[in-house]
Coordinates of C-alpha atoms and ligand atoms in Angstrom, one line a residue:
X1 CA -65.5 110.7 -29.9
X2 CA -61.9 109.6 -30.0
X3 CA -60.0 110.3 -32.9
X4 CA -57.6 108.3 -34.1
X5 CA -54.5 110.3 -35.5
X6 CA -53.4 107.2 -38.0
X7 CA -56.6 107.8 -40.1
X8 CA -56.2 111.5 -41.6
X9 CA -59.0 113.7 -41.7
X10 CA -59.5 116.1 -44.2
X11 CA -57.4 119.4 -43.1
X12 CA -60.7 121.6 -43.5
X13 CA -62.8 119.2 -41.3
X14 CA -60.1 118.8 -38.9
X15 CA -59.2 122.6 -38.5
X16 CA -63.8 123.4 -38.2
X17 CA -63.8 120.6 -35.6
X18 CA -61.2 122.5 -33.4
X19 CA -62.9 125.7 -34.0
X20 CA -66.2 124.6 -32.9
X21 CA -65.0 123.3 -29.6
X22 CA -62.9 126.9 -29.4
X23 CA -66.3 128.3 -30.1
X24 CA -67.9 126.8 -27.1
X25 CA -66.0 128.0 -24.5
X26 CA -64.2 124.6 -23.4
X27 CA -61.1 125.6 -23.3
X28 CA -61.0 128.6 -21.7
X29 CA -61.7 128.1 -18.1
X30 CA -57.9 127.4 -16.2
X31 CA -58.8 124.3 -14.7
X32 CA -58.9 123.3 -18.6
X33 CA -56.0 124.5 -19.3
X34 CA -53.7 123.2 -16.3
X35 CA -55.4 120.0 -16.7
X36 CA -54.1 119.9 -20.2
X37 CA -50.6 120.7 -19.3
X38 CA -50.9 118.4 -16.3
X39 CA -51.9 115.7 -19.0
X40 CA -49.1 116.7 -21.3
X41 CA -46.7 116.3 -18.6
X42 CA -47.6 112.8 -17.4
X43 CA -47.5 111.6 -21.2
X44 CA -43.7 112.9 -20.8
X45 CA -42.8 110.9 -17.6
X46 CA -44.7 107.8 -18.0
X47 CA -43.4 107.4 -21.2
X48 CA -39.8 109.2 -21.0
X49 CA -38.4 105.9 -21.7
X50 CA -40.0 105.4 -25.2
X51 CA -39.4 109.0 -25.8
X52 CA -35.3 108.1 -25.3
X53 CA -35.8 105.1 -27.8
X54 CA -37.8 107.3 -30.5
X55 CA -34.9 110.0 -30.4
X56 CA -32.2 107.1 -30.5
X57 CA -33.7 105.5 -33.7
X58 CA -34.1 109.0 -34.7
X59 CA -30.9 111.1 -34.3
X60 CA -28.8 108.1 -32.1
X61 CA -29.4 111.0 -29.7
X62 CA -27.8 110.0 -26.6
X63 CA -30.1 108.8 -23.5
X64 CA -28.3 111.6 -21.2
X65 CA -29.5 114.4 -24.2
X66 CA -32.7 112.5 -25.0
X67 CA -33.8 113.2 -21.0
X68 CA -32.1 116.5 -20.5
X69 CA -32.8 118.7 -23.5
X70 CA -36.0 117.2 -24.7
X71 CA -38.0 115.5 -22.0
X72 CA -37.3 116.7 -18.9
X73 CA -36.9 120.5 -20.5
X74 CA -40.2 120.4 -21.5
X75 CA -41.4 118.9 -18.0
X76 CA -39.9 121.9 -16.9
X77 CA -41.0 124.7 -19.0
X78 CA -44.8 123.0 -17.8
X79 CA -43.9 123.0 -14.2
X80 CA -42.8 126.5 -14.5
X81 CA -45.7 127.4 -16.4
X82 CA -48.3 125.3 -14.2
X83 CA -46.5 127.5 -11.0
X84 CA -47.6 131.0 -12.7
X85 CA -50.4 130.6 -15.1
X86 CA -52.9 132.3 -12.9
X87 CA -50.7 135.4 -12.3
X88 CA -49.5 135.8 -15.6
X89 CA -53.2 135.4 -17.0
X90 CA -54.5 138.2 -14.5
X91 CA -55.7 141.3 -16.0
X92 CA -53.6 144.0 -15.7
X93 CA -55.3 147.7 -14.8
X94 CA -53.8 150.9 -16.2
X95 CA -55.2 154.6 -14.3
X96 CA -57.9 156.3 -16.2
X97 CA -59.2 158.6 -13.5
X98 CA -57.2 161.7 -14.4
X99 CA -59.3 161.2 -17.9
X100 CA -62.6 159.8 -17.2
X101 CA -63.4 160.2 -13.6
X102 CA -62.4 157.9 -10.4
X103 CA -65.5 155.6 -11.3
X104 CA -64.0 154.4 -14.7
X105 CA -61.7 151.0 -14.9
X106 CA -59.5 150.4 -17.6
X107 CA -56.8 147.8 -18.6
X108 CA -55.8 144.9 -20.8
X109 CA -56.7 141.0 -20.5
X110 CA -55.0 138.1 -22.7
X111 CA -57.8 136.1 -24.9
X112 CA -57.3 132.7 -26.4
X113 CA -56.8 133.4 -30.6
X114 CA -58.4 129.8 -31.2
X115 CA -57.0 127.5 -33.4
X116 CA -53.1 127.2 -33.3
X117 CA -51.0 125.1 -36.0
X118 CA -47.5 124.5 -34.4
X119 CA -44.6 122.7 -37.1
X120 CA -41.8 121.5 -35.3
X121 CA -38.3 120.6 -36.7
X122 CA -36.3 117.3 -36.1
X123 CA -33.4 118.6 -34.2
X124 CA -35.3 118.2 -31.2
X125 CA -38.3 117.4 -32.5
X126 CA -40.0 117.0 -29.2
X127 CA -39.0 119.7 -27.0
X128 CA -39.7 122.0 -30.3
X129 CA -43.2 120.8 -30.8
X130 CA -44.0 120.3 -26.9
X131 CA -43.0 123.5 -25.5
X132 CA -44.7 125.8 -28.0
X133 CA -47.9 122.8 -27.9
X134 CA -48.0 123.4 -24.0
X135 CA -47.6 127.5 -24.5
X136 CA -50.8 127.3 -27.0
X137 CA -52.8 125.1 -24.6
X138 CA -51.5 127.3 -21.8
X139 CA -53.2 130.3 -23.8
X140 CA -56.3 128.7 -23.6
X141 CA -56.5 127.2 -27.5
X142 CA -56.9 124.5 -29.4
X143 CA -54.5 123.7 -31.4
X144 CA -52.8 121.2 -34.8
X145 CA -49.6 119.9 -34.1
X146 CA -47.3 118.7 -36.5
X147 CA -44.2 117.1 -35.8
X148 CA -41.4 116.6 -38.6
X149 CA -41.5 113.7 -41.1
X150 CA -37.5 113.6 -40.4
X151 CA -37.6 112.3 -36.7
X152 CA -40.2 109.4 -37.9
X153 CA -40.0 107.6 -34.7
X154 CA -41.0 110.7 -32.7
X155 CA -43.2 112.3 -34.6
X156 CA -45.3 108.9 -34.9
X157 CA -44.4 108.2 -30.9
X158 CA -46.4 111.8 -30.3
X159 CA -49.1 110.7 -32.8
X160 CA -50.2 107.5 -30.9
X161 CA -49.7 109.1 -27.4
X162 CA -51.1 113.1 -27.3
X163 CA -54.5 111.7 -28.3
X164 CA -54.6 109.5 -25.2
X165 CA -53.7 112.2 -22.9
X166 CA -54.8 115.5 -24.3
X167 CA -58.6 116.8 -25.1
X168 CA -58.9 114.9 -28.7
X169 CA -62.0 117.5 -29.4
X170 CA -59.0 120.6 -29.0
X171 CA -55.9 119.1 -29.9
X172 CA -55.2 117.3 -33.0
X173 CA -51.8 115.6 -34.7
X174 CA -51.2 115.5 -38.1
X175 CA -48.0 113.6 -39.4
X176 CA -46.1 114.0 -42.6
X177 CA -43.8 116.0 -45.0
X178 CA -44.3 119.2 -47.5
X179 CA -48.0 118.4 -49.0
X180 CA -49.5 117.4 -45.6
X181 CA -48.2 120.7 -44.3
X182 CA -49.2 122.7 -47.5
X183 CA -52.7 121.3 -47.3
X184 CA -52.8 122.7 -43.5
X185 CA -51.2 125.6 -44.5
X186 CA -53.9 126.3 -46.6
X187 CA -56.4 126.8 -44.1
X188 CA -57.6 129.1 -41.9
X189 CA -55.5 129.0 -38.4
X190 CA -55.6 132.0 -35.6
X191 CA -51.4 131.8 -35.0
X192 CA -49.2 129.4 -36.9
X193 CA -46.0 128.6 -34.7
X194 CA -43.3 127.7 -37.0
X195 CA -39.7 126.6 -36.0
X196 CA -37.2 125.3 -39.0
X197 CA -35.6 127.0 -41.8
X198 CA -36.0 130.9 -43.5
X199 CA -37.4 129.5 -46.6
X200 CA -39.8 127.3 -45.6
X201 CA -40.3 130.0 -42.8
X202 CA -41.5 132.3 -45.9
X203 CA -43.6 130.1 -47.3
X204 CA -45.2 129.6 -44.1
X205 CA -45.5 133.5 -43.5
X206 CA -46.7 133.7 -47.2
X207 CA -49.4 131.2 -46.6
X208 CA -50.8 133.2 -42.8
X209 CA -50.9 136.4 -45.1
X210 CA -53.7 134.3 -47.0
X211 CA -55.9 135.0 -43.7
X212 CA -53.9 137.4 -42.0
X213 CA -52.9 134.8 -39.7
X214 CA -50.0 136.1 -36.8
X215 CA -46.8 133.9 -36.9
X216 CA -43.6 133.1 -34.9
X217 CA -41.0 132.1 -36.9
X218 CA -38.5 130.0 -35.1
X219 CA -35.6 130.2 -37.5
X220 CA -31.7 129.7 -37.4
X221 CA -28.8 131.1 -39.1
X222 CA -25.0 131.7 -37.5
X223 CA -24.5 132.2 -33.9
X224 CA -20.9 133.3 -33.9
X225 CA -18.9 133.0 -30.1
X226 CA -15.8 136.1 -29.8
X227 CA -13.0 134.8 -27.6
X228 CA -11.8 138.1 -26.1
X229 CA -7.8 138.1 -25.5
X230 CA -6.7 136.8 -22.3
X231 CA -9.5 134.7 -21.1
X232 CA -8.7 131.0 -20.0
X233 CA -9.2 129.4 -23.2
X234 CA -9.0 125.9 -21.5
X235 CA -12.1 126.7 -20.0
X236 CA -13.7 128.6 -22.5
X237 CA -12.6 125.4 -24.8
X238 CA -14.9 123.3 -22.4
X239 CA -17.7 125.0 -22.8
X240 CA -17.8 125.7 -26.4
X241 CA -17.4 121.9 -27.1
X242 CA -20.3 121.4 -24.5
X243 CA -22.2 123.8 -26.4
X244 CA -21.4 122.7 -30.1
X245 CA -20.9 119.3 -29.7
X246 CA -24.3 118.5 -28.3
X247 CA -26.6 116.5 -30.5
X248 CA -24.1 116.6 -33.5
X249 CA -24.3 120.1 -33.9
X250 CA -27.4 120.0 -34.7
X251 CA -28.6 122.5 -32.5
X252 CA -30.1 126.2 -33.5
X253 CA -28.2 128.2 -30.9
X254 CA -24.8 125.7 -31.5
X255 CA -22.1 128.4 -31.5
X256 CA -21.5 128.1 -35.6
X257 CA -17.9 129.8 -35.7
X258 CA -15.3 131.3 -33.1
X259 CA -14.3 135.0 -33.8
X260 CA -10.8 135.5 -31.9
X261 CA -7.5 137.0 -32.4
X262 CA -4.7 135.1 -34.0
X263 CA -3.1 134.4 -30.2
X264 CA -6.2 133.4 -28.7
X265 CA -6.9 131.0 -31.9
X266 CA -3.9 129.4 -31.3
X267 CA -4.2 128.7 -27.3
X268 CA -7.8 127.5 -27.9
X269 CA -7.0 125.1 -30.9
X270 CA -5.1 122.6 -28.8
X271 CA -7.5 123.6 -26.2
X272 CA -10.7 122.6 -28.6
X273 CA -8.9 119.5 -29.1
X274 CA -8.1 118.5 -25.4
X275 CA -12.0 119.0 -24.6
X276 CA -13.7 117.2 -27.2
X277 CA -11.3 114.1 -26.1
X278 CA -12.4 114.5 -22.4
X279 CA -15.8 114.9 -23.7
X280 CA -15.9 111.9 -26.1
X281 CA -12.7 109.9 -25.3
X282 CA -10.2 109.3 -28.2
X283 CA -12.2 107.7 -30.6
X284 CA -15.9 109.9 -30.1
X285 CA -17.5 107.1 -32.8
X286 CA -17.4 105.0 -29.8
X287 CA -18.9 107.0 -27.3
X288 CA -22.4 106.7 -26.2
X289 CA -22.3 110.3 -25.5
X290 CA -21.9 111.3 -29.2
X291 CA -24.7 111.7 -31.9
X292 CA -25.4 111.5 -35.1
X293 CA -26.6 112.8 -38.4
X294 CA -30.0 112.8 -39.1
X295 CA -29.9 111.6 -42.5
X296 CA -27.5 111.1 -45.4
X297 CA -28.5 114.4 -47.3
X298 CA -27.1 116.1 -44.5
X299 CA -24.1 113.8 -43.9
X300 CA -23.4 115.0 -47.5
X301 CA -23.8 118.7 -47.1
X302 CA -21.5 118.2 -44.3
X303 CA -18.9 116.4 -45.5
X304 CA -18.4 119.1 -48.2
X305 CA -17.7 121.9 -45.8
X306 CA -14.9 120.1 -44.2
X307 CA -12.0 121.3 -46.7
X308 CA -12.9 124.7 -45.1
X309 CA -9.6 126.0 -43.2
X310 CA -7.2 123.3 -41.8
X311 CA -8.4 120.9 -39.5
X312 CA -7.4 120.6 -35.9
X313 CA -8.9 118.0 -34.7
X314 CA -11.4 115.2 -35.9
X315 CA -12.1 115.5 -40.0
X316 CA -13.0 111.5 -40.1
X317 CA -16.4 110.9 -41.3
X318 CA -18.9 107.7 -42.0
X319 CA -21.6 107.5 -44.1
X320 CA -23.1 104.4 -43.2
X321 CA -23.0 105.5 -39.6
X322 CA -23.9 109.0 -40.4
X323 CA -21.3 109.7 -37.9
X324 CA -18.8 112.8 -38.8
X325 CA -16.6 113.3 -36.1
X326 CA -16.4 116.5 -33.4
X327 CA -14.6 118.9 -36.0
X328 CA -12.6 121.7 -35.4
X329 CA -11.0 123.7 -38.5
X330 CA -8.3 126.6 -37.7
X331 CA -7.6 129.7 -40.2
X332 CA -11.0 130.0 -41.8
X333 CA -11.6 132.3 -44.7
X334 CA -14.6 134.7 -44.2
X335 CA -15.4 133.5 -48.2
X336 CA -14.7 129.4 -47.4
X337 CA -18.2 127.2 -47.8
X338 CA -18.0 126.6 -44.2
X339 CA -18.7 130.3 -43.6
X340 CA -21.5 130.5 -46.2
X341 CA -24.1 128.9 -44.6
X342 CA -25.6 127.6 -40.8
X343 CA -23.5 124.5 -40.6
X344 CA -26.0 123.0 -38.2
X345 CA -23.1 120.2 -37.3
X346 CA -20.1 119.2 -35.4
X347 CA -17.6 121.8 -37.2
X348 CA -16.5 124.7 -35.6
X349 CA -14.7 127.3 -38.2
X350 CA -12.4 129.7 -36.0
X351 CA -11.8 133.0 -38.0
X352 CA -9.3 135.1 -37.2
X353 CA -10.1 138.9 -36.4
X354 CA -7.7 141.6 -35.0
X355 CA -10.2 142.7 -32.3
X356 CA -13.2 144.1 -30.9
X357 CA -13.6 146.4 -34.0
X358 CA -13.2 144.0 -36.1
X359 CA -15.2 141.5 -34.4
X360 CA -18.4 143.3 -34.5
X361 CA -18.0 145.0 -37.9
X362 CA -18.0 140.8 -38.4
X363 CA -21.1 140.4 -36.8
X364 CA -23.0 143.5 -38.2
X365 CA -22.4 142.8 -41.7
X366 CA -23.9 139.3 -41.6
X367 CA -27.9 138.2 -40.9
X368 CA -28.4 139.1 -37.2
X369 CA -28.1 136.0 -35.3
X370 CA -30.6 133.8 -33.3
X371 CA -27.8 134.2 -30.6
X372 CA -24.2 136.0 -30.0
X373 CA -22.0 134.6 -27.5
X374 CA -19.1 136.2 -26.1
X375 CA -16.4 135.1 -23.3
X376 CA -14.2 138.4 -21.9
X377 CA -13.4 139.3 -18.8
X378 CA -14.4 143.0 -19.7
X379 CA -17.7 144.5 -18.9
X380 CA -16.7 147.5 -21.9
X381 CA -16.2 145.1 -24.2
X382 CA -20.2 143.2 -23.0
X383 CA -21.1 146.9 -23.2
X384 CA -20.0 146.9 -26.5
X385 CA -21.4 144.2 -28.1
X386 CA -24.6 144.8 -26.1
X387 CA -25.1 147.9 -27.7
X388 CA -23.6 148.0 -30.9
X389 CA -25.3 144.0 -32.4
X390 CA -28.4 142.9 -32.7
X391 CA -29.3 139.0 -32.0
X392 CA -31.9 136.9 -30.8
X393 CA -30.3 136.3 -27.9
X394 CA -27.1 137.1 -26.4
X395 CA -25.2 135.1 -24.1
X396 CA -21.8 135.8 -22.4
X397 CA -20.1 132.9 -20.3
X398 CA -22.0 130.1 -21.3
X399 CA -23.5 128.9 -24.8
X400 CA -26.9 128.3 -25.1
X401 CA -28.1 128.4 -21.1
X402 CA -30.5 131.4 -22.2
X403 CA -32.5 129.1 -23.7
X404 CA -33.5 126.9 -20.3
X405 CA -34.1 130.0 -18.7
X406 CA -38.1 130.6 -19.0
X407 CA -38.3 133.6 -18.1
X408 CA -36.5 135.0 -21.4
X409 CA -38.0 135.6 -24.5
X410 CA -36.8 132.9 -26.8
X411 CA -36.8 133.5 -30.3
X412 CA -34.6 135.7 -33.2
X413 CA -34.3 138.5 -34.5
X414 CA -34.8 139.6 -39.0
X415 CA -33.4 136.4 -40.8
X416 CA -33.0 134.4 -37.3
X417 CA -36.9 134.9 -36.8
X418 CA -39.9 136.9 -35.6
X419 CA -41.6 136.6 -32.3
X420 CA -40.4 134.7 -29.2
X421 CA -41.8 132.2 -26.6
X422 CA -40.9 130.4 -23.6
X423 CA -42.7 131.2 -19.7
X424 CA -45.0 134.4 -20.1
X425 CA -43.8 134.6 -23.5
X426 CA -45.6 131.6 -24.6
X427 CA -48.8 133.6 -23.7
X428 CA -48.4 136.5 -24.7
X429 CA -47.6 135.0 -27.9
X430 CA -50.9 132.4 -28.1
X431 CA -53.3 135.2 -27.2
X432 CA -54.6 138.9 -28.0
X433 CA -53.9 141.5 -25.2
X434 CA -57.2 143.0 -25.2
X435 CA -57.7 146.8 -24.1
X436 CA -60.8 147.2 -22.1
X437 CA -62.1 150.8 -20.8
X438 CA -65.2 150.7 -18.7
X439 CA -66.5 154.3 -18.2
X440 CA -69.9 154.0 -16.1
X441 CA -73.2 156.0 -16.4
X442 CA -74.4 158.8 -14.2
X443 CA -76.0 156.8 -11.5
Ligands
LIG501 P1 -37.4 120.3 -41.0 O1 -36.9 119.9 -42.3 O2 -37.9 119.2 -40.0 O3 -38.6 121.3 -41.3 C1 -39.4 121.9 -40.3 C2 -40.9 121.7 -40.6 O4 -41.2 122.3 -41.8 C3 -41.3 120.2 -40.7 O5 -42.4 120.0 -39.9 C4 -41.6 120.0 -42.2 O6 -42.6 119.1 -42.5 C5 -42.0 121.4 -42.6 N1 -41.7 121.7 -44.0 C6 -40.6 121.4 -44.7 N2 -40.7 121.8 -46.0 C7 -41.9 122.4 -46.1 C8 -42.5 123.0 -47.2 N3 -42.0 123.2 -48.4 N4 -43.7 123.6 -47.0 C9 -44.3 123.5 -45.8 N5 -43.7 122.9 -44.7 C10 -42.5 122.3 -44.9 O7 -36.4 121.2 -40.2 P2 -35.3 122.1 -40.8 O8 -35.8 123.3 -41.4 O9 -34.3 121.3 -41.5 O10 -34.6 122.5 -39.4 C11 -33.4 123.1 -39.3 C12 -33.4 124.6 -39.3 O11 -34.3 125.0 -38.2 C13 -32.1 125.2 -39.0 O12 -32.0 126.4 -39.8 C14 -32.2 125.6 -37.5 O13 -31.3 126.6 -37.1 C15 -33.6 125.9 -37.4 N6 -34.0 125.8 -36.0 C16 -34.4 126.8 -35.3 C17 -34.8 126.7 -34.0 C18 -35.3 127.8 -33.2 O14 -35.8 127.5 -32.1 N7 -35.1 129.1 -33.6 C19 -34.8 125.4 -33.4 C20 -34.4 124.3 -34.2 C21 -34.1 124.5 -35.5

């Protein structure tokens, strides 16, 4: 039966269809699953160029960012996956003989958990609803995929196309805003995967109580970057504007604020500025490589946080073209808006601190971040802020590149989130490791 995903089925109906083709078995077997993610992954290549379109009309996300951060990261979290799904599926044994005799077997194996519901965000709203869709189908589940109602073009791009690659019987799409998503919320899922904001992330984690339903929360907050003293700042410039500027800012792991010393802040200010106008040319407005806001509620939001501090470069905003510019504002106030909330857009506060100390007494009395990023030439000072912070991630040298490594756990930490995915992290998140003894009978 094919289901089309423009005619919406009743949540209930939807979620016991899924569950009755968990039920039989179908897709457990591998060939299942890697024929799933194979699927997935031809959907992404034959149709990469209406994928760039959708995330144009979307975000004006540039082509460049449209192929490399959503697309062809997400072919490559499947390749990777596809190259290792076997081993990391394989049983692992632990030694029970010292307990139980030489003839008893024990160890763990991952199971399947059933019916996944995965909500995406619109930043990048396919690589945040693909990746997690593949991990689930990798898993061996079924799952309800709902992409967000704020990247329209996407989320109705996925709609028409997952049902013509994927097992319509296991995977399902369901479009739309808050009471589409509170009627699925209101069902029964095995694992809700959940990336977007803390308090939608509660009402999520509220709703899974319900059934005692497992989540990951994939939530954001402020990822500060410490410039230690005496690092080339016209490098370190470079790559913080790589890092921030991408997609508008709109990024979860966007460095949100520079912690440095007032010397440091001074060197990287004109260096801030020199980068973004390599990056963007003079006027970044007319640079293909630039994005955009998503929609005018956040143009607004943003526009208010730029009287923050004194700006240093950019400032210049347009509503009508949702366009602020590549924004960076000296002198910040711990206390200024700017500093009160994730700006989750191209400003970048620098706040000046005396040090070290200071810099992660900083840290450690704000929500732990989804990721810290530090540039310093000393491996005390790594030490350091190793031991003494807590993030999601921590990255020294080079914003963000933890994320396109599969192998790490992706994911935060309290208020930046629960639970991680990504590689063998994606399974061990979509399944139960089940313990399994097997102590045999006199013969
Ligand atoms: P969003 O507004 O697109 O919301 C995300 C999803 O939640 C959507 O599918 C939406 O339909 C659903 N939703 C919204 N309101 C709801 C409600 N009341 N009840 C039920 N569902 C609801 O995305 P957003 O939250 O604006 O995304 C931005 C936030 O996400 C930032 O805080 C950012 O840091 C975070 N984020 C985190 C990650 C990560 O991987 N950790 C990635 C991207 C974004």
């Amino acid at each position: 039966m094919n289901h089309s995903t423009t005619t919406p089925e009743d949540p209930a109906a939807l979620v016991a269809r899924l569950r009755a083709t968990f039920r039989t078995g179908r897709t457990r077997p591998l060939d299942w699953r890697e024929r799933q993610l194979t699927r997935l992954r031809e959907m992404l290549t034959e149709h990469r160029e209406d994928f760039a379109d959708a995330l144009h009309a979307d975000l004006g996300k540039p082509r460049a960012e449209a192929y490399r951060a959503e697309v062809d990261f997400t072919v490559k979290e499947i390749d990777h996956t596809l190259d290792h799904l076997q081993e990391w599926l394989s049983p692992q044994s632990v030694d029970v003989s010292g307990v139980f005799g030489e003839h008893a077997s024990a160890g763990t194996q991952y199971d399947p958990l059933g019916v996944a519901l995965v909500i995406a965000p619109w930043n990048y709203p396919a690589q945040l609803l693909l990746v997690p869709v593949a991990g689930a189908l990798a898993a061996g589940n079924a799952v309800v995929v709902k992409p967000s109602e704020l990247a329209p073009a996407t989320s109705e791009l996925i709609a028409r196309l997952l049902p013509r690659f994927l097992d319509t019987d296991a995977v399902a799409v369901v479009e739309g805003g808050v009471p589409e998503t509170t009627a699925l919320l209101a069902q029964r899922f095995d694992h809700i995967f959940y990336t977007g904001n803390g308090t939608v992330g509660r009402i999520v984690m509220r709703a899974a109580a319900e059934h005692l339903t497992p989540v990951t929360l994939e939530l954001g907050g402020k990822s500060p970057a410490f410039v230690d003293a005496g690092v080339d700042t016209t490098e370190v410039a470079r790559r913080l504007a790589r890092a921030k500027f991408a997609n508008a800012g709109q990024t979860c792991v966007a460095p949100d604020y520079v912690l440095t010393d007032p010397a440091t802040a001074r060197a990287l200010e004109s260096a801030l500025a020199e980068a973004i106008e390599a990056q963007y040319g003079a006027d970044p407005a007319a640079s293909d490589a630039y994005g955009r806001i998503v929609n005018e509620r956040h143009f607004d939001r943003l526009s208010g946080l730029l009287g923050s501090g004194r700006v240093v470069t950019g400032g210049q905003t347009d509503r009508a073209a949702k366009y602020i510019a590549p924004t960076v504002l000296a002198g910040v106030k711990p206390d200024e808006p700017v500093m009160r909330e994730e700006i989750f857009g191209p400003v970048l506060p620098i706040v000046e601190v005396e040090g070290l100390d200071e810099a992660i007494d900083f840290i450690n009395e704000r929500d732990k971040p989804l990721a810290l990023y530090a540039f310093t030439g000393s491996e005390r000072t790594r030490e350091r802020l190793a031991a003494e912070t807590s993030s999601g991630g921590l990255g020294f040298g080079l914003p963000m590149a933890h994320l396109s490594v599969p192998e790490l756990p992706f994911g935060g930490v309290g208020e930046s989130g629960l639970g991680a995915y990504h590689g063998p992290h994606s399974i061990a998140t979509f399944s139960h490791r089940k313990a399994r003894l097997d102590v045999p009978l006199p013969a």
